[in-house]
């Protein structure tokens, strides 16, 4: 290569870039609370970019007019396993979590390796619950000079962000029953994390907080109240050891620094049929709920239950979005409007689709008051929502006996929506959620379930009888609850990114990764990658250039989705990260 009359080798250029990345770590600027609350637009510093959970980058160099010119900047192979990763980027360094507890620090402009951490797992790790649900790490966290991670073998750990060396590790439970697919959220010097507990851990699962300096556990909040505790009566007369499951596994929560509240979602009770779990027709708190918690103590300040009496494994543990907006629900577009709503008033809301039913919920995040709910995909498990926000379930799809069939139930445990995160764009004041058009015909599998039977149901997924398009991306107005646009296709859809350039990025199980116009839904750019882009896409900037990154290789349930579209394929074993920029 000749430049200004000098011969410069490619190796020299790459070495210079790598030296620059090493220098960034040597001169590492610790991540403070102030940085977490007001991150640079060039960084993607937590799971959904910011505490409010939007999944949005304000960078606008890549926009509607030029996205068609997007080209590959670099790619890099990743460790084998189920790949649903979200990279972090801070000051030009990418911290990339891989399946099976591998974490790398990379030069964010080239993908060159700076350091790598590989956890030594117990020899019997393949017998753990996490092996059954997938060796997944959806995110890591950064604070001060440490990277925080929830491990395959039921620990929370901290690594030195400069070197990748282990600083501390703390066990959070028995690796045979505790599964951790998401990393921590750092709030007020605490690493707050949730998990799944299967086979259904007697007494329920829990959210924990650990001291970021020492790893000491500071509090533990259980997601099922014990007998005698507030809400304990919703499980009937069941003893604590028979109150099973209810995890916090989907995504990390959101945080409002002004209110000092974190908002975390929970999953389902087990077994699924209430006639088997012995809870009667009680609501079984805190299943399928949003918990507003004090991050300093773990105290539940308020809760809202999105789906009581779950008989269908329709979890609600996904990302929460904190959005300040005028609320003026259109009665013709929504399922229900809360009795406290003053149309046209600005509210501090939590608004998005938090669970598998595909129902949009808007809540007052200061009080937990119900504002409105809106249906998207077909659902027949909720028959009504009262003006005070109480959800009324459909008795017709709850079996009365072991031999009583459920009938057709919509949606399914794989969506509706699932762990594939949505995004919010402040310019359109709309949420964008990837979903799947599927229903099911559940069948009870045993009349004497044990914890190992978990849900005790075969769900038997089916396509809509009048629609063979599995994938669905829907844009919904936060203010009115109206659907702004809807995009449907044969292949099931993957997580979403919003950007300041008026773009919505997402992919599908058929290896396509694309950009939509945030206003119209029009596809403006599409490329083909080596596997399903089941990772969570991010955007970041280095030296004035904007990048779009996506981890690919396939998610846990890609194969199930592909079974409904046999003409398509979902190749696995090709895990990689792809990074794009303008030429």
Coordinates of C-alpha atoms in Angstrom, one line a residue:
X1 CA 0.0 0.0 0.0
X2 CA 1.4 3.5 -1.0
X3 CA 0.3 6.6 0.8
X4 CA 2.0 10.0 0.5
X5 CA 5.0 8.4 -1.1
X6 CA 5.5 5.9 1.8
X7 CA 5.1 2.2 1.7
X8 CA 2.8 1.1 4.5
X9 CA 2.0 -2.6 4.9
X10 CA -1.4 -3.9 5.8
X11 CA 0.2 -5.5 8.9
X12 CA 1.5 -2.1 10.0
X13 CA -2.0 -0.5 9.7
X14 CA -3.6 -3.4 11.7
X15 CA -0.9 -3.3 14.3
X16 CA -1.4 0.5 14.7
X17 CA -5.2 0.0 15.1
X18 CA -4.7 -2.7 17.7
X19 CA -2.1 -0.6 19.6
X20 CA -4.7 2.1 19.7
X21 CA -7.3 -0.3 21.2
X22 CA -4.8 -1.5 23.8
X23 CA -4.0 2.1 24.7
X24 CA -7.7 2.8 25.3
X25 CA -7.6 0.0 27.9
X26 CA -4.4 1.2 29.4
X27 CA -6.0 4.7 29.8
X28 CA -9.3 3.2 30.8
X29 CA -11.8 5.7 32.1
X30 CA -13.9 4.1 34.8
X31 CA -17.6 4.0 34.2
X32 CA -19.4 6.1 36.8
X33 CA -23.1 6.3 37.7
X34 CA -23.2 9.6 35.8
X35 CA -21.9 7.8 32.7
X36 CA -24.5 5.1 33.1
X37 CA -27.3 7.7 33.5
X38 CA -26.0 9.8 30.6
X39 CA -23.9 7.7 28.2
X40 CA -22.2 9.0 25.2
X41 CA -24.3 8.4 22.0
X42 CA -21.2 6.7 20.6
X43 CA -21.3 3.9 23.3
X44 CA -23.7 1.0 23.8
X45 CA -23.2 0.7 27.5
X46 CA -25.8 -1.7 28.8
X47 CA -28.2 -4.4 27.5
X48 CA -30.8 -2.0 25.9
X49 CA -28.3 0.9 25.6
X50 CA -29.8 3.1 28.4
X51 CA -31.6 2.7 31.7
X52 CA -35.0 3.4 30.1
X53 CA -34.8 0.2 28.1
X54 CA -35.5 1.7 24.7
X55 CA -33.0 -0.3 22.6
X56 CA -32.4 3.0 20.7
X57 CA -29.2 4.7 19.4
X58 CA -29.4 8.5 18.7
X59 CA -26.6 8.1 16.1
X60 CA -27.9 9.3 12.7
X61 CA -25.0 9.1 10.3
X62 CA -26.7 6.0 8.8
X63 CA -30.2 7.1 7.8
X64 CA -33.1 6.5 5.4
X65 CA -31.3 8.1 2.5
X66 CA -28.0 6.2 2.7
X67 CA -28.7 2.9 4.5
X68 CA -28.8 1.2 1.1
X69 CA -25.1 1.7 0.9
X70 CA -24.4 -0.2 4.1
X71 CA -21.5 -2.6 3.8
X72 CA -19.6 -5.1 5.9
X73 CA -16.9 -3.5 8.1
X74 CA -15.7 -6.7 9.8
X75 CA -16.9 -10.0 11.1
X76 CA -15.5 -12.5 13.6
X77 CA -16.3 -16.1 14.5
X78 CA -17.8 -16.7 17.9
X79 CA -17.9 -19.6 20.3
X80 CA -20.3 -22.5 19.7
X81 CA -23.8 -22.6 21.3
X82 CA -27.0 -20.7 21.3
X83 CA -26.1 -17.2 20.2
X84 CA -28.5 -14.5 21.6
X85 CA -25.7 -12.1 22.5
X86 CA -25.7 -8.3 23.0
X87 CA -22.3 -6.7 22.7
X88 CA -21.3 -3.7 24.8
X89 CA -19.2 -0.9 23.4
X90 CA -17.3 1.6 25.5
X91 CA -14.7 4.0 24.2
X92 CA -14.0 2.1 21.1
X93 CA -13.7 -1.3 22.8
X94 CA -16.4 -4.0 22.3
X95 CA -17.1 -6.5 25.1
X96 CA -18.7 -9.5 23.5
X97 CA -20.4 -12.2 25.5
X98 CA -20.4 -15.7 23.8
X99 CA -22.3 -18.8 24.6
X100 CA -20.7 -21.1 27.2
X101 CA -19.3 -18.3 29.4
X102 CA -16.7 -16.9 27.0
X103 CA -16.2 -13.1 27.0
X104 CA -13.9 -11.1 24.7
X105 CA -12.7 -7.5 24.5
X106 CA -12.3 -6.5 20.9
X107 CA -11.2 -3.5 18.9
X108 CA -14.6 -2.2 17.9
X109 CA -13.3 -1.0 14.5
X110 CA -11.6 -4.2 13.4
X111 CA -12.7 -7.1 15.7
X112 CA -9.1 -7.7 16.7
X113 CA -8.8 -9.5 20.0
X114 CA -7.5 -7.6 23.1
X115 CA -8.3 -10.2 25.8
X116 CA -10.4 -13.3 26.3
X117 CA -12.0 -14.9 29.4
X118 CA -13.1 -18.6 29.3
X119 CA -14.7 -20.0 32.4
X120 CA -13.8 -23.5 33.5
X121 CA -17.2 -25.2 33.9
X122 CA -18.0 -28.2 36.2
X123 CA -17.6 -31.6 34.6
X124 CA -21.4 -32.2 35.2
X125 CA -22.5 -28.9 33.7
X126 CA -24.3 -30.7 30.9
X127 CA -26.7 -32.1 33.5
X128 CA -27.7 -28.6 34.7
X129 CA -30.9 -26.8 33.8
X130 CA -29.0 -24.2 31.8
X131 CA -27.9 -27.0 29.5
X132 CA -31.5 -27.8 28.9
X133 CA -32.6 -24.3 28.1
X134 CA -29.5 -23.3 26.2
X135 CA -26.0 -22.1 27.0
X136 CA -27.1 -18.5 26.5
X137 CA -25.6 -15.2 27.6
X138 CA -27.8 -12.3 26.4
X139 CA -25.8 -9.5 28.0
X140 CA -23.0 -8.5 30.3
X141 CA -22.7 -5.2 32.3
X142 CA -19.9 -2.6 32.8
X143 CA -19.2 -0.4 35.8
X144 CA -16.1 1.3 37.2
X145 CA -13.3 -0.9 35.8
X146 CA -15.2 -4.2 35.7
X147 CA -17.3 -6.4 33.5
X148 CA -20.1 -8.3 35.2
X149 CA -21.5 -11.6 34.1
X150 CA -24.1 -14.2 35.2
X151 CA -22.5 -17.6 34.5
X152 CA -23.6 -21.0 33.2
X153 CA -22.7 -22.5 36.6
X154 CA -24.9 -20.2 38.8
X155 CA -22.4 -17.5 39.8
X156 CA -22.3 -13.8 39.4
X157 CA -18.7 -12.7 38.5
X158 CA -16.7 -9.6 37.9
X159 CA -13.8 -9.3 35.5
X160 CA -11.1 -6.6 35.2
X161 CA -12.2 -4.6 32.1
X162 CA -8.6 -3.9 31.2
X163 CA -7.3 -7.5 31.3
X164 CA -10.2 -10.0 31.6
X165 CA -8.8 -11.3 34.8
X166 CA -11.4 -12.7 37.4
X167 CA -11.8 -10.2 40.2
X168 CA -14.5 -12.0 42.3
X169 CA -17.2 -14.6 41.9
X170 CA -20.3 -15.4 44.1
X171 CA -22.6 -18.4 43.9
X172 CA -26.3 -17.7 43.6
X173 CA -27.6 -21.2 44.0
X174 CA -27.5 -24.8 42.9
X175 CA -26.3 -25.2 39.3
X176 CA -28.7 -28.1 38.9
X177 CA -31.7 -25.9 39.3
X178 CA -30.6 -22.3 38.6
X179 CA -30.3 -21.0 35.0
X180 CA -29.0 -17.6 34.0
X181 CA -29.5 -16.4 30.5
X182 CA -29.2 -12.7 31.2
X183 CA -26.5 -10.7 32.9
X184 CA -26.8 -8.0 35.6
X185 CA -28.1 -4.4 35.6
X186 CA -25.8 -2.1 37.5
X187 CA -27.7 0.3 39.8
X188 CA -26.4 2.4 42.7
X189 CA -23.2 0.3 43.0
X190 CA -25.1 -3.0 42.9
X191 CA -25.2 -5.7 40.3
X192 CA -28.9 -6.7 40.1
X193 CA -29.7 -9.9 38.3
X194 CA -32.6 -12.3 37.7
X195 CA -32.7 -16.0 36.7
X196 CA -34.8 -19.1 36.0
X197 CA -35.1 -21.9 38.5
X198 CA -35.9 -25.2 36.9
X199 CA -36.9 -28.0 37.5
X200 CA -39.4 -25.8 39.4
X201 CA -37.5 -24.8 42.5
X202 CA -39.7 -25.3 45.5
X203 CA -40.5 -21.8 47.0
X204 CA -39.9 -20.0 43.7
X205 CA -37.1 -18.1 42.1
X206 CA -35.4 -14.8 43.1
X207 CA -33.8 -11.5 42.0
X208 CA -30.5 -10.6 43.8
X209 CA -28.2 -7.7 44.2
X210 CA -24.4 -8.0 44.7
X211 CA -21.9 -5.4 45.8
X212 CA -19.9 -4.4 42.8
X213 CA -16.6 -4.2 44.7
X214 CA -16.7 -7.5 46.7
X215 CA -19.5 -9.7 45.2
X216 CA -21.2 -9.8 48.6
X217 CA -25.0 -10.6 48.2
X218 CA -26.8 -7.5 49.5
X219 CA -30.4 -8.6 49.1
X220 CA -32.6 -11.4 47.6
X221 CA -36.2 -10.9 46.7
X222 CA -38.3 -14.0 46.0
X223 CA -40.8 -13.9 43.2
X224 CA -43.4 -16.0 45.1
X225 CA -44.7 -14.8 48.4
X226 CA -44.7 -17.3 51.3
X227 CA -47.8 -18.2 53.2
X228 CA -48.7 -15.4 55.5
X229 CA -46.9 -12.7 53.4
X230 CA -48.9 -10.2 51.4
X231 CA -50.0 -12.0 48.3
X232 CA -49.4 -15.4 49.8
X233 CA -53.1 -16.1 49.8
X234 CA -53.2 -16.0 46.0
X235 CA -51.6 -19.5 46.1
X236 CA -54.4 -20.9 48.2
X237 CA -53.4 -23.2 51.0
X238 CA -50.3 -24.5 49.2
X239 CA -47.2 -24.7 51.5
X240 CA -44.1 -22.8 50.4
X241 CA -42.4 -25.9 49.0
X242 CA -45.3 -26.5 46.6
X243 CA -45.2 -23.0 45.2
X244 CA -43.1 -23.5 42.1
X245 CA -41.2 -21.6 39.4
X246 CA -41.9 -17.9 38.7
X247 CA -38.5 -16.8 37.4
X248 CA -37.0 -13.5 36.1
X249 CA -35.1 -14.9 33.1
X250 CA -36.0 -12.9 30.0
X251 CA -34.2 -9.5 30.1
X252 CA -32.7 -7.2 32.7
X253 CA -35.0 -4.6 34.0
X254 CA -35.2 -0.8 33.5
X255 CA -34.3 1.9 36.0
X256 CA -35.6 5.3 36.7
X257 CA -32.9 7.3 38.6
X258 CA -35.4 10.1 39.7
X259 CA -37.8 7.6 41.2
X260 CA -35.1 5.2 42.3
X261 CA -37.1 2.3 41.1
X262 CA -36.1 -0.7 39.0
X263 CA -38.8 -2.4 36.9
X264 CA -38.4 -6.2 36.5
X265 CA -40.6 -8.8 34.8
X266 CA -41.4 -12.3 36.0
X267 CA -42.4 -15.6 34.4
X268 CA -45.0 -18.3 35.1
X269 CA -46.1 -20.7 37.8
X270 CA -45.7 -24.5 37.5
X271 CA -47.3 -26.8 36.6
X272 CA -49.3 -24.8 34.1
X273 CA -52.8 -26.2 34.7
X274 CA -54.2 -24.8 37.9
X275 CA -56.1 -28.0 38.5
X276 CA -52.7 -29.7 38.9
X277 CA -50.8 -27.1 40.9
X278 CA -53.5 -27.0 43.6
X279 CA -53.7 -23.2 43.7
X280 CA -57.4 -23.1 42.8
X281 CA -58.4 -20.0 40.9
X282 CA -56.0 -17.7 42.8
X283 CA -53.9 -15.2 40.9
X284 CA -50.6 -16.9 41.9
X285 CA -48.5 -13.8 42.6
X286 CA -46.0 -12.5 41.5
X287 CA -46.2 -14.5 38.3
X288 CA -46.4 -12.6 35.0
X289 CA -45.9 -9.3 36.8
X290 CA -44.0 -6.1 36.6
X291 CA -42.2 -5.6 40.0
X292 CA -41.3 -2.0 40.8
X293 CA -38.5 -2.4 43.3
X294 CA -36.2 -0.3 45.5
X295 CA -32.7 -1.2 44.2
X296 CA -31.2 -0.4 47.6
X297 CA -33.3 -2.9 49.5
X298 CA -35.1 -5.2 47.1
X299 CA -38.4 -4.1 48.5
X300 CA -41.4 -4.4 46.1
X301 CA -42.9 -0.9 46.0
X302 CA -45.7 -1.7 43.7
X303 CA -46.6 -4.5 41.3
X304 CA -48.9 -5.0 38.3
X305 CA -50.0 -8.5 37.2
X306 CA -50.4 -8.7 33.4
X307 CA -51.8 -12.2 33.4
X308 CA -53.1 -13.9 36.6
X309 CA -54.0 -17.6 36.8
X310 CA -51.6 -18.5 34.0
X311 CA -52.5 -22.0 32.6
X312 CA -50.5 -21.6 29.4
X313 CA -46.8 -20.8 30.1
X314 CA -47.2 -17.2 28.8
X315 CA -44.3 -15.5 30.6
X316 CA -43.9 -11.7 31.1
X317 CA -40.2 -11.4 31.9
X318 CA -39.0 -9.3 29.0
X319 CA -37.6 -5.7 28.7
X320 CA -39.5 -2.8 30.2
X321 CA -39.5 0.6 28.4
X322 CA -39.7 3.8 30.4
X323 CA -41.3 6.5 28.2
X324 CA -42.6 10.0 29.1
X325 CA -45.5 10.7 26.8
X326 CA -48.9 12.3 26.3
X327 CA -51.4 9.5 26.8
X328 CA -54.6 9.8 24.8
X329 CA -55.8 6.2 24.0
X330 CA -58.0 5.7 20.9
X331 CA -61.0 3.7 22.2
X332 CA -61.3 2.0 18.8
X333 CA -57.7 0.8 18.9
X334 CA -57.2 -0.4 22.4
X335 CA -58.6 -3.3 24.6
X336 CA -59.1 -1.2 27.7
X337 CA -58.5 2.3 29.2
X338 CA -57.7 2.9 32.9
X339 CA -60.1 4.8 35.1
X340 CA -57.4 7.3 36.2
X341 CA -56.4 8.4 32.7
X342 CA -56.8 12.1 31.8
X343 CA -56.6 12.1 28.0
X344 CA -53.9 14.5 26.7
X345 CA -51.9 14.5 30.0
X346 CA -48.2 13.7 30.0
X347 CA -47.4 10.6 32.1
X348 CA -44.3 8.9 33.2
X349 CA -45.1 5.5 31.7
X350 CA -43.8 2.0 31.4
X351 CA -45.2 1.1 27.9
X352 CA -44.4 -1.8 25.7
X353 CA -45.2 -5.5 25.3
X354 CA -43.8 -7.2 28.4
X355 CA -45.0 -10.7 27.8
X356 CA -45.9 -13.5 25.4
X357 CA -49.6 -12.5 25.0
X358 CA -48.5 -9.7 22.7
X359 CA -50.6 -7.2 24.6
X360 CA -49.2 -3.7 24.9
X361 CA -49.5 -2.4 28.5
X362 CA -49.1 1.2 29.5
X363 CA -48.7 1.8 33.2
X364 CA -48.0 4.9 35.3
X365 CA -44.5 4.0 36.5
X366 CA -44.7 6.2 39.6
X367 CA -47.8 4.4 41.0
X368 CA -48.4 1.3 38.9
X369 CA -51.8 2.6 37.8
X370 CA -53.2 1.1 34.6
X371 CA -53.4 3.5 31.7
X372 CA -54.3 1.3 28.7
X373 CA -53.8 -2.1 27.0
X374 CA -53.8 -2.9 23.3
X375 CA -53.9 -6.3 21.5
X376 CA -51.6 -7.1 18.6
X377 CA -51.3 -10.7 17.7
X378 CA -54.4 -13.0 18.2
X379 CA -55.0 -13.8 21.8
X380 CA -57.9 -15.5 23.6
X381 CA -56.5 -16.0 27.1
X382 CA -57.6 -12.5 28.3
X383 CA -61.3 -11.8 28.0
X384 CA -61.3 -8.3 29.5
X385 CA -59.4 -5.7 31.5
X386 CA -61.3 -3.7 34.1
X387 CA -60.9 0.1 34.4
X388 CA -58.9 -0.5 37.6
X389 CA -56.4 -2.6 35.5
X390 CA -57.5 -6.0 36.8
X391 CA -57.0 -8.6 34.1
X392 CA -59.9 -11.1 33.6
X393 CA -58.9 -14.4 32.1
X394 CA -60.9 -16.5 29.7
X395 CA -62.4 -19.4 31.5
X396 CA -63.2 -21.2 28.2
X397 CA -59.5 -22.0 27.7
X398 CA -58.8 -23.3 31.2
X399 CA -59.4 -27.0 31.6
X400 CA -61.9 -28.1 34.2
X401 CA -60.4 -31.6 34.6
X402 CA -57.4 -33.7 33.6
X403 CA -59.4 -35.0 30.6
X404 CA -60.8 -31.7 29.6
X405 CA -59.1 -30.4 26.5
X406 CA -57.9 -26.8 26.3
X407 CA -59.1 -26.3 22.8
X408 CA -57.4 -23.7 20.5
X409 CA -55.3 -21.2 22.6
X410 CA -53.6 -18.1 21.1
X411 CA -50.8 -17.2 21.3
X412 CA -48.2 -19.8 22.4
X413 CA -45.2 -20.0 24.8
X414 CA -42.9 -19.2 21.8
X415 CA -45.0 -16.1 21.0
X416 CA -46.9 -13.9 20.6
X417 CA -43.7 -12.4 21.5
X418 CA -40.7 -14.1 23.2
X419 CA -37.3 -13.0 24.4
X420 CA -36.5 -11.1 21.1
X421 CA -36.4 -7.6 22.4
X422 CA -38.4 -4.7 20.9
X423 CA -37.3 -1.0 20.7
X424 CA -38.7 2.5 21.1
X425 CA -38.0 5.4 18.7
X426 CA -38.5 8.9 20.4
X427 CA -38.9 10.6 17.1
X428 CA -42.0 8.6 16.1
X429 CA -43.1 8.0 19.8
X430 CA -43.7 4.4 18.8
X431 CA -42.6 0.9 20.0
X432 CA -41.5 -1.7 17.5
X433 CA -41.9 -5.4 18.6
X434 CA -41.0 -8.6 16.8
X435 CA -43.7 -11.3 17.2
X436 CA -44.9 -14.6 15.7
X437 CA -48.4 -15.5 14.5
X438 CA -48.9 -18.8 16.2
X439 CA -51.5 -20.6 18.3
X440 CA -51.6 -24.0 20.2
X441 CA -53.7 -26.9 21.2
X442 CA -52.3 -27.8 24.7
X443 CA -52.7 -31.3 26.3
X444 CA -52.1 -32.2 29.9
X445 CA -49.4 -34.9 30.1
X446 CA -49.8 -36.3 33.7
X447 CA -52.2 -36.3 36.6
X448 CA -49.5 -36.5 39.2
X449 CA -46.9 -33.9 38.2
X450 CA -43.5 -33.7 39.9
X451 CA -41.1 -30.6 39.7
X452 CA -39.3 -32.4 36.9
X453 CA -42.5 -32.4 34.9
X454 CA -42.3 -28.6 35.0
X455 CA -45.4 -27.4 33.0
X456 CA -46.9 -30.9 32.6
X457 CA -48.3 -29.9 29.3
X458 CA -47.6 -30.6 25.6
X459 CA -48.3 -27.3 23.8
X460 CA -48.7 -28.5 20.2
X461 CA -48.1 -25.4 18.2
X462 CA -50.1 -24.6 15.1
X463 CA -50.2 -21.9 12.4
X464 CA -53.1 -19.5 12.1
X465 CA -55.7 -21.2 9.9
X466 CA -56.0 -18.2 7.6
X467 CA -52.4 -16.8 7.7
X468 CA -49.2 -18.7 6.8
X469 CA -46.9 -15.7 7.7
X470 CA -45.1 -16.6 10.9
X471 CA -43.1 -13.4 11.5
X472 CA -44.7 -10.1 12.4
X473 CA -43.1 -6.7 13.2
X474 CA -45.6 -4.1 14.5
X475 CA -45.2 -0.4 15.2
X476 CA -47.6 1.0 17.9
X477 CA -48.1 4.6 19.0
X478 CA -47.3 5.1 22.7
X479 CA -49.8 8.0 22.8
X480 CA -52.8 6.5 21.3
X481 CA -52.2 2.7 21.2
X482 CA -52.9 2.7 17.4
X483 CA -51.0 0.4 15.1
X484 CA -49.0 2.6 12.8
X485 CA -47.8 -0.2 10.5
X486 CA -47.4 -3.9 10.4
X487 CA -44.9 -6.0 8.5
X488 CA -45.5 -9.8 8.1
X489 CA -43.5 -12.5 6.4
X490 CA -43.0 -16.3 6.3
X491 CA -39.9 -16.4 8.4
X492 CA -40.0 -15.8 12.2
X493 CA -38.5 -12.5 13.4
X494 CA -35.6 -11.7 15.7
X495 CA -34.7 -8.7 18.0
X496 CA -35.0 -5.0 17.1
X497 CA -32.8 -1.9 17.1
X498 CA -34.0 1.7 16.6
X499 CA -31.7 4.5 15.5
X500 CA -31.7 8.3 15.2
X501 CA -31.5 7.9 11.4
X502 CA -35.1 6.9 11.3
X503 CA -34.4 3.2 11.0
X504 CA -35.5 0.0 12.6
X505 CA -33.1 -3.0 12.2
X506 CA -34.1 -6.6 12.7
X507 CA -33.5 -10.0 11.3
X508 CA -35.2 -13.4 10.8
X509 CA -34.5 -17.1 11.2
X510 CA -33.8 -17.3 7.5
X511 CA -30.5 -15.4 7.8
X512 CA -31.8 -12.1 6.6
X513 CA -30.9 -8.9 8.4
X514 CA -32.6 -5.7 7.3
X515 CA -33.5 -2.1 7.9
X516 CA -37.0 -0.7 7.9
X517 CA -38.2 2.9 7.6
X518 CA -39.4 3.7 11.2
X519 CA -42.3 5.8 9.8
X520 CA -43.6 3.6 7.0
X521 CA -42.2 0.1 7.7
X522 CA -40.7 -0.1 4.2
X523 CA -37.7 -2.3 3.8
X524 CA -34.8 -0.1 2.8
X525 CA -31.8 -2.5 3.0
X526 CA -31.3 -6.2 3.5
X527 CA -28.3 -8.5 3.6
X528 CA -27.8 -12.3 4.2
X529 CA -25.6 -13.4 7.1
X530 CA -24.2 -16.8 8.0
X531 CA -26.9 -17.8 10.5
X532 CA -30.0 -16.5 12.1
X533 CA -29.4 -13.0 13.6
X534 CA -30.8 -14.0 17.0
X535 CA -28.5 -11.6 18.8
X536 CA -29.6 -8.2 19.8
X537 CA -28.4 -5.6 17.3
X538 CA -26.6 -2.5 18.5
X539 CA -25.2 0.7 17.1
X540 CA -22.1 2.6 18.2
X541 CA -19.6 5.1 17.0
X542 CA -15.8 5.3 16.8
X543 CA -13.8 8.2 15.4
X544 CA -16.8 9.8 13.8
X545 CA -18.1 6.6 12.1
X546 CA -21.3 4.8 13.0
X547 CA -21.5 1.0 13.1
X548 CA -24.3 -1.5 13.3
X549 CA -23.4 -4.8 14.9
X550 CA -25.4 -8.1 15.1
X551 CA -24.5 -11.5 16.6
X552 CA -25.7 -14.4 14.4
X553 CA -25.8 -18.2 14.5
X554 CA -29.3 -19.0 15.8
X555 CA -31.4 -18.7 18.9
X556 CA -32.8 -21.4 21.2
X557 CA -36.1 -21.9 19.4
X558 CA -35.1 -21.1 15.8
X559 CA -35.6 -24.7 14.8
X560 CA -39.1 -24.8 16.1
X561 CA -40.0 -21.7 14.1
X562 CA -38.4 -23.1 11.0
X563 CA -40.7 -26.2 11.4
X564 CA -43.6 -24.1 10.2
X565 CA -41.7 -22.9 7.1
X566 CA -40.1 -26.1 5.7
X567 CA -39.0 -24.4 2.5
X568 CA -36.6 -22.3 4.7
X569 CA -33.6 -23.4 6.7
X570 CA -32.0 -22.3 9.9
X571 CA -28.3 -23.3 9.7
X572 CA -26.5 -23.6 13.1
X573 CA -22.8 -23.9 14.0
X574 CA -21.9 -20.7 12.2
X575 CA -21.8 -18.3 15.2
X576 CA -20.3 -14.9 14.4
X577 CA -20.6 -11.2 14.8
X578 CA -21.2 -9.1 11.8
X579 CA -20.5 -5.3 11.9
X580 CA -21.6 -2.9 9.2
X581 CA -20.9 0.7 8.3
X582 CA -21.1 3.1 5.4
X583 CA -18.3 2.7 2.8

